[in-house]
Amino acid sequence: MKKSCLLCNNEFFDLISPRVRDSKNHKVIKCKKCHHIQLFPIPTPKDDEKFYNENLQDKNVGDVGSIKRAYNKMIDDTRRRIELVSKLTPKSGSILEIGSGHGFFLEMMRKKGFKILGIDVSREKRKILKKVTKAKVLNININEQIPDIGTFDTIVFFHVLEHISDPVKFLVNCQKILKPKGKIIVEVPNCDDFQLQFNKAYKEFYWQRAHINYFTPRILKSVFQKSGLKNTKIIGVQRYSIENMINWRLTNKPQIDEPTYSIPDHYNWIESHYKSKLEKSLKSDTIMAISG
């Protein structure tokens, strides 16, 4: 199968990892020209349809449980995102969330009075969404069709762009349903995550079949620019606590059952310094891009 960079079409790569944690058939490569990191081989649309309809991303790594468990894991992230998006969206404005997952963000924003619409291509996730939110959720692939759903003040997708085989086209299509002066807010894992530099076990765990693209701050900004989005701001977000980092150092394993996002109050000064330093240097586990 021919290798080609998804961003610059270069055909020469370095091998980053001969395997990913949940597939024997994929590896991770780095473009020698633009330095973009991506999965190889790229899944076919048919493969991806099965993968997401059956929720294999979660099932393959044993990260499946009740809605309550998912809520407890995601509530800190959900509240952080709600605070940010609420500040950047006009009061009672229209918001489209692509990749709505469990629907916690959708439902909370709906209750805050925003006009909220969701999109999710996973059949299993849409079943969950019906139980969680009263917001409408559509099954649409933005890279295949531009939906006739009006325009939005804000379009958000959290941990979605890394799953898209053509991220530039995806962002171009999103702009066609974005109001003038509207904002696109994207959150992705950060491939400049400092733990990748010194923890072998973390690095081996990091690569997964679901993630087609691995973004650094520079590459993410470049993708926004190539799609025509200007004045893009990149910010760092450190989701996981210093306890999580120490756990990796001591056990070489993730905290899947009880992922920690914060530590007890009397250690807040350590936690605050740790997260602030990583976010300012863009070495955090997560980055966000905000257009406009």
mmCIF file of N, CA and C in Angstrom, residues 76 241-243 260-273 275:
data_model
loop_
_atom_site.group_PDB
_atom_site.id
_atom_site.type_symbol
_atom_site.label_atom_id
_atom_site.label_comp_id
_atom_site.label_asym_id
_atom_site.label_seq_id
_atom_site.Cartn_x
_atom_site.Cartn_y
_atom_site.Cartn_z
ATOM 1 N N ASP A 76 -15.228 16.767 34.733
ATOM 2 C CA ASP A 76 -14.285 17.887 34.811
ATOM 3 C C ASP A 76 -14.025 18.482 33.433
ATOM 4 N N SER A 241 -3.642 14.950 36.152
ATOM 5 C CA SER A 241 -2.945 15.538 37.286
ATOM 6 C C SER A 241 -1.505 15.045 37.405
ATOM 7 N N ILE A 242 -0.789 15.661 38.319
ATOM 8 C CA ILE A 242 0.566 15.218 38.613
ATOM 9 C C ILE A 242 0.546 13.804 39.193
ATOM 10 N N GLU A 243 -0.529 13.442 39.869
ATOM 11 C CA GLU A 243 -0.667 12.073 40.385
ATOM 12 C C GLU A 243 -0.672 11.064 39.247
ATOM 13 N N THR A 260 -7.424 10.347 37.222
ATOM 14 C CA THR A 260 -7.478 11.508 38.107
ATOM 15 C C THR A 260 -7.211 12.785 37.339
ATOM 16 N N TYR A 261 -7.994 13.774 37.594
ATOM 17 C CA TYR A 261 -7.821 15.081 36.976
ATOM 18 C C TYR A 261 -7.388 16.109 38.013
ATOM 19 N N SER A 262 -7.439 15.772 39.277
ATOM 20 C CA SER A 262 -7.039 16.698 40.328
ATOM 21 C C SER A 262 -6.625 15.902 41.553
ATOM 22 N N ILE A 263 -5.973 16.567 42.481
ATOM 23 C CA ILE A 263 -5.515 15.923 43.703
ATOM 24 C C ILE A 263 -6.076 16.672 44.908
ATOM 25 N N PRO A 264 -5.931 16.134 46.117
ATOM 26 C CA PRO A 264 -6.526 16.776 47.302
ATOM 27 C C PRO A 264 -6.131 18.245 47.454
ATOM 28 N N ASP A 265 -7.016 19.009 48.093
ATOM 29 C CA ASP A 265 -6.875 20.463 48.174
ATOM 30 C C ASP A 265 -5.541 20.929 48.737
ATOM 31 N N HIS A 266 -4.995 20.230 49.720
ATOM 32 C CA HIS A 266 -3.778 20.714 50.347
ATOM 33 C C HIS A 266 -2.552 20.566 49.443
ATOM 34 N N TYR A 267 -2.711 19.894 48.287
ATOM 35 C CA TYR A 267 -1.623 19.800 47.319
ATOM 36 C C TYR A 267 -1.880 20.692 46.094
ATOM 37 N N ASN A 268 -2.858 21.554 46.182
ATOM 38 C CA ASN A 268 -3.249 22.353 45.020
ATOM 39 C C ASN A 268 -2.107 23.200 44.465
ATOM 40 N N TRP A 269 -1.219 23.681 45.328
ATOM 41 C CA TRP A 269 -0.135 24.541 44.855
ATOM 42 C C TRP A 269 0.817 23.761 43.945
ATOM 43 N N ILE A 270 1.032 22.479 44.238
ATOM 44 C CA ILE A 270 1.878 21.636 43.378
ATOM 45 C C ILE A 270 1.169 21.380 42.051
ATOM 46 N N GLU A 271 -0.090 21.011 42.178
ATOM 47 C CA GLU A 271 -0.894 20.726 40.988
ATOM 48 C C GLU A 271 -0.976 21.937 40.064
ATOM 49 N N SER A 272 -1.230 23.096 40.644
ATOM 50 C CA SER A 272 -1.370 24.324 39.870
ATOM 51 C C SER A 272 -0.083 24.654 39.124
ATOM 52 N N HIS A 273 1.042 24.529 39.795
ATOM 53 C CA HIS A 273 2.332 24.824 39.167
ATOM 54 C C HIS A 273 2.615 23.835 38.039
ATOM 55 N N LYS A 275 0.496 21.982 36.179
ATOM 56 C CA LYS A 275 -0.361 22.175 35.008
ATOM 57 C C LYS A 275 -0.049 23.483 34.286
#
